[in-house]
PDB file of C-alpha atoms in Angstrom:
ATOM      1  CA  MET R  15      -0.244  -0.024  -0.144  1.00 70.00           C
ATOM      2  CA  VAL R  16       1.009   4.152  -0.147  1.00 90.00           C
ATOM      3  CA  LYS R  17       0.508   6.487   2.077  1.00 97.00           C
ATOM      4  CA  TRP R  18      -1.169   9.184   1.624  1.00 98.00           C
ATOM      5  CA  ILE R  19      -2.579  12.483   3.241  1.00 98.00           C
ATOM      6  CA  ASN R  20      -6.301  13.895   3.484  1.00 98.00           C
ATOM      7  CA  VAL R  21      -6.476  17.577   4.749  1.00 98.00           C
ATOM      8  CA  SER R  22     -10.251  18.818   5.206  1.00 98.00           C
ATOM      9  CA  THR R  23     -10.366  22.082   5.937  1.00 98.00           C
ATOM     10  CA  SER R  24     -14.103  22.498   7.055  1.00 98.00           C
ATOM     11  CA  ARG R  25     -13.567  20.142   9.776  1.00 98.00           C
ATOM     12  CA  HIS R  26      -9.992  21.024  10.501  1.00 98.00           C
ATOM     13  CA  GLN R  27      -8.875  17.787  10.185  1.00 98.00           C
ATOM     14  CA  LEU R  28      -5.288  15.683   8.230  1.00 98.00           C
ATOM     15  CA  LYS R  29      -5.795  11.950   8.018  1.00 98.00           C
ATOM     16  CA  LEU R  30      -3.371   9.359   7.482  1.00 98.00           C
ATOM     17  CA  PHE R  31      -4.037   6.768   5.142  1.00 98.00           C
ATOM     18  CA  ASP R  32      -2.200   3.730   3.716  1.00 97.00           C
ATOM     19  CA  GLY R  33      -4.414   2.807   0.704  1.00 97.00           C
ATOM     20  CA  SER R  34      -7.751   2.777   2.838  1.00 97.00           C
ATOM     21  CA  GLU R  35      -6.999   2.236   5.435  1.00 97.00           C
ATOM     22  CA  LEU R  36      -6.863   5.323   8.053  1.00 98.00           C
ATOM     23  CA  ILE R  37      -4.093   5.244  10.384  1.00 98.00           C
ATOM     24  CA  LYS R  38      -4.580   8.191  12.190  1.00 98.00           C
ATOM     25  CA  THR R  39      -6.393  11.392  12.239  1.00 98.00           C
ATOM     26  CA  TYR R  40      -4.763  14.794  13.478  1.00 98.00           C
ATOM     27  CA  PRO R  41      -6.433  18.255  14.700  1.00 98.00           C
ATOM     28  CA  ILE R  42      -5.002  21.525  12.425  1.00 98.00           C
ATOM     29  CA  ALA R  43      -5.663  24.803  11.841  1.00 98.00           C
ATOM     30  CA  VAL R  44      -5.981  26.569   8.010  1.00 98.00           C
ATOM     31  CA  GLY R  45      -5.982  29.610   6.105  1.00 98.00           C
ATOM     32  CA  LYS R  46      -8.083  32.130   6.947  1.00 97.00           C
ATOM     33  CA  MET R  47     -10.947  33.781   4.517  1.00 96.00           C
ATOM     34  CA  VAL R  48      -8.400  36.462   2.869  1.00 98.00           C
ATOM     35  CA  THR R  49      -6.007  33.629   2.488  1.00 98.00           C
ATOM     36  CA  PRO R  50      -7.322  30.178   2.507  1.00 98.00           C
ATOM     37  CA  THR R  51      -5.332  26.579   2.259  1.00 98.00           C
ATOM     38  CA  PRO R  52      -4.959  25.947  -1.471  1.00 98.00           C
ATOM     39  CA  PHE R  53      -7.536  23.055  -2.501  1.00 98.00           C
ATOM     40  CA  GLY R  54      -5.890  20.244  -4.542  1.00 98.00           C
ATOM     41  CA  SER R  55      -3.769  17.504  -5.211  1.00 98.00           C
ATOM     42  CA  TYR R  56       0.697  18.217  -4.245  1.00 98.00           C
ATOM     43  CA  LYS R  57       3.025  15.933  -3.127  1.00 98.00           C
ATOM     44  CA  ILE R  58       5.697  16.427  -0.148  1.00 98.00           C
ATOM     45  CA  ILE R  59       8.871  17.907  -1.970  1.00 98.00           C
ATOM     46  CA  ASN R  60      10.991  18.622   0.936  1.00 98.00           C
ATOM     47  CA  LYS R  61      11.127  18.337   4.533  1.00 98.00           C
ATOM     48  CA  GLN R  62      12.993  20.455   7.226  1.00 98.00           C
ATOM     49  CA  PRO R  63      13.177  19.803  11.140  1.00 98.00           C
ATOM     50  CA  ASN R  64      13.105  22.744  13.432  1.00 96.00           C
ATOM     51  CA  PRO R  65      13.158  25.751  11.251  1.00 95.00           C
ATOM     52  CA  GLY R  66      12.679  28.026  12.996  1.00 87.00           C
ATOM     53  CA  GLY R  67      10.352  30.712  14.171  1.00 89.00           C
ATOM     54  CA  PRO R  68       6.227  30.493  13.538  1.00 92.00           C
ATOM     55  CA  TYR R  69       6.925  26.687  12.371  1.00 96.00           C
ATOM     56  CA  GLY R  70       7.469  24.915  14.837  1.00 97.00           C
ATOM     57  CA  ALA R  71       9.553  21.797  15.919  1.00 98.00           C
ATOM     58  CA  PHE R  72       9.201  20.958  11.665  1.00 98.00           C
ATOM     59  CA  TRP R  73       8.462  21.720   8.261  1.00 98.00           C
ATOM     60  CA  MET R  74       6.922  19.504   4.816  1.00 98.00           C
ATOM     61  CA  GLY R  75       6.582  21.657   1.794  1.00 98.00           C
ATOM     62  CA  LEU R  76       4.102  21.171  -0.511  1.00 98.00           C
ATOM     63  CA  SER R  77       4.326  21.479  -4.450  1.00 98.00           C
ATOM     64  CA  LYS R  78       2.362  24.410  -3.952  1.00 98.00           C
ATOM     65  CA  PRO R  79       5.291  26.616  -3.554  1.00 97.00           C
ATOM     66  CA  HIS R  80       4.993  28.562  -0.600  1.00 96.00           C
ATOM     67  CA  TYR R  81       2.859  26.118   0.569  1.00 98.00           C
ATOM     68  CA  GLY R  82       3.428  23.400   3.459  1.00 98.00           C
ATOM     69  CA  ILE R  83       2.306  21.912   6.889  1.00 98.00           C
ATOM     70  CA  HIS R  84       4.512  22.502   9.230  1.00 98.00           C
ATOM     71  CA  GLY R  85       3.933  22.618  13.542  1.00 98.00           C
ATOM     72  CA  THR R  86       2.814  25.766  15.309  1.00 97.00           C
ATOM     73  CA  ASN R  87       4.610  28.086  18.306  1.00 95.00           C
ATOM     74  CA  ASP R  88       0.694  29.552  18.769  1.00 96.00           C
ATOM     75  CA  PRO R  89      -0.868  25.773  19.855  1.00 97.00           C
ATOM     76  CA  SER R  90      -3.837  27.250  20.746  1.00 98.00           C
ATOM     77  CA  SER R  91      -4.134  28.643  16.367  1.00 98.00           C
ATOM     78  CA  ILE R  92      -4.949  24.514  16.447  1.00 98.00           C
ATOM     79  CA  GLY R  93      -9.311  24.132  14.852  1.00 98.00           C
ATOM     80  CA  LYS R  94      -8.959  27.474  13.792  1.00 98.00           C
ATOM     81  CA  ASP R  95      -8.745  29.265  10.169  1.00 98.00           C
ATOM     82  CA  VAL R  96      -5.970  31.218  11.285  1.00 97.00           C
ATOM     83  CA  SER R  97      -2.962  30.799   9.065  1.00 97.00           C
ATOM     84  CA  LEU R  98      -1.396  32.233   6.068  1.00 97.00           C
ATOM     85  CA  GLY R  99      -2.564  29.007   3.745  1.00 98.00           C
ATOM     86  CA  CYS R 100      -0.092  26.543   5.295  1.00 98.00           C
ATOM     87  CA  ILE R 101      -1.179  23.515   7.560  1.00 98.00           C
ATOM     88  CA  ARG R 102      -0.597  23.702  11.100  1.00 98.00           C
ATOM     89  CA  MET R 103       0.013  20.647  13.732  1.00 98.00           C
ATOM     90  CA  PHE R 104       0.798  20.243  17.038  1.00 98.00           C
ATOM     91  CA  ASN R 105       4.412  20.154  17.275  1.00 98.00           C
ATOM     92  CA  HIS R 106       4.197  16.466  19.057  1.00 98.00           C
ATOM     93  CA  ASP R 107       1.894  15.475  16.019  1.00 98.00           C
ATOM     94  CA  VAL R 108       4.294  16.938  12.890  1.00 98.00           C
ATOM     95  CA  LEU R 109       6.799  14.917  14.668  1.00 98.00           C
ATOM     96  CA  ASP R 110       4.644  11.865  14.322  1.00 98.00           C
ATOM     97  CA  LEU R 111       3.807  12.462  11.322  1.00 98.00           C
ATOM     98  CA  SER R 112       7.212  13.023   9.573  1.00 98.00           C
ATOM     99  CA  SER R 113       7.939   9.678  10.877  1.00 98.00           C
ATOM    100  CA  ARG R 114       5.902   7.817   8.838  1.00 97.00           C
ATOM    101  CA  VAL R 115       5.699   9.629   5.252  1.00 98.00           C
ATOM    102  CA  PRO R 116       8.392  10.436   3.028  1.00 98.00           C
ATOM    103  CA  ILE R 117       9.418  12.296   0.763  1.00 98.00           C
ATOM    104  CA  GLY R 118       6.653  12.253  -2.268  1.00 98.00           C
ATOM    105  CA  THR R 119       3.831  11.301  -0.490  1.00 98.00           C
ATOM    106  CA  ASP R 120       0.498  12.549  -2.376  1.00 98.00           C
ATOM    107  CA  VAL R 121      -1.535  14.941   0.216  1.00 98.00           C
ATOM    108  CA  VAL R 122      -4.912  15.781  -1.094  1.00 98.00           C
ATOM    109  CA  ILE R 123      -6.865  19.176   0.292  1.00 98.00           C
ATOM    110  CA  ARG R 124     -10.604  19.258   0.060  1.00 98.00           C
ATOM    111  CA  LYS R 125     -13.144  21.462   1.819  1.00 97.00           C
TER     112      LYS R 125
END
């Protein structure tokens, strides 16, 4: 099977699948109304531990330039529409997810 990620912006959830089997669900924050998280199909193209600043403990860049899945220095933002379009996760969750998915993992973002 192949692992892939399904993001629901309306439910503030990121789900990790292996083929059709759900492995884990994580709470997330997404883009605000004026800077929404882009819908579509992308790939994880790079991974960086400890990127610093608002990106928390880990950064996974998407094939959509300037967008990624990352940790946060503001855990109270999880579950809200607050980012500039990126997908924010609790630091412990982004570290868990990053250890489970390789570069090249498909990411589908939907409403």
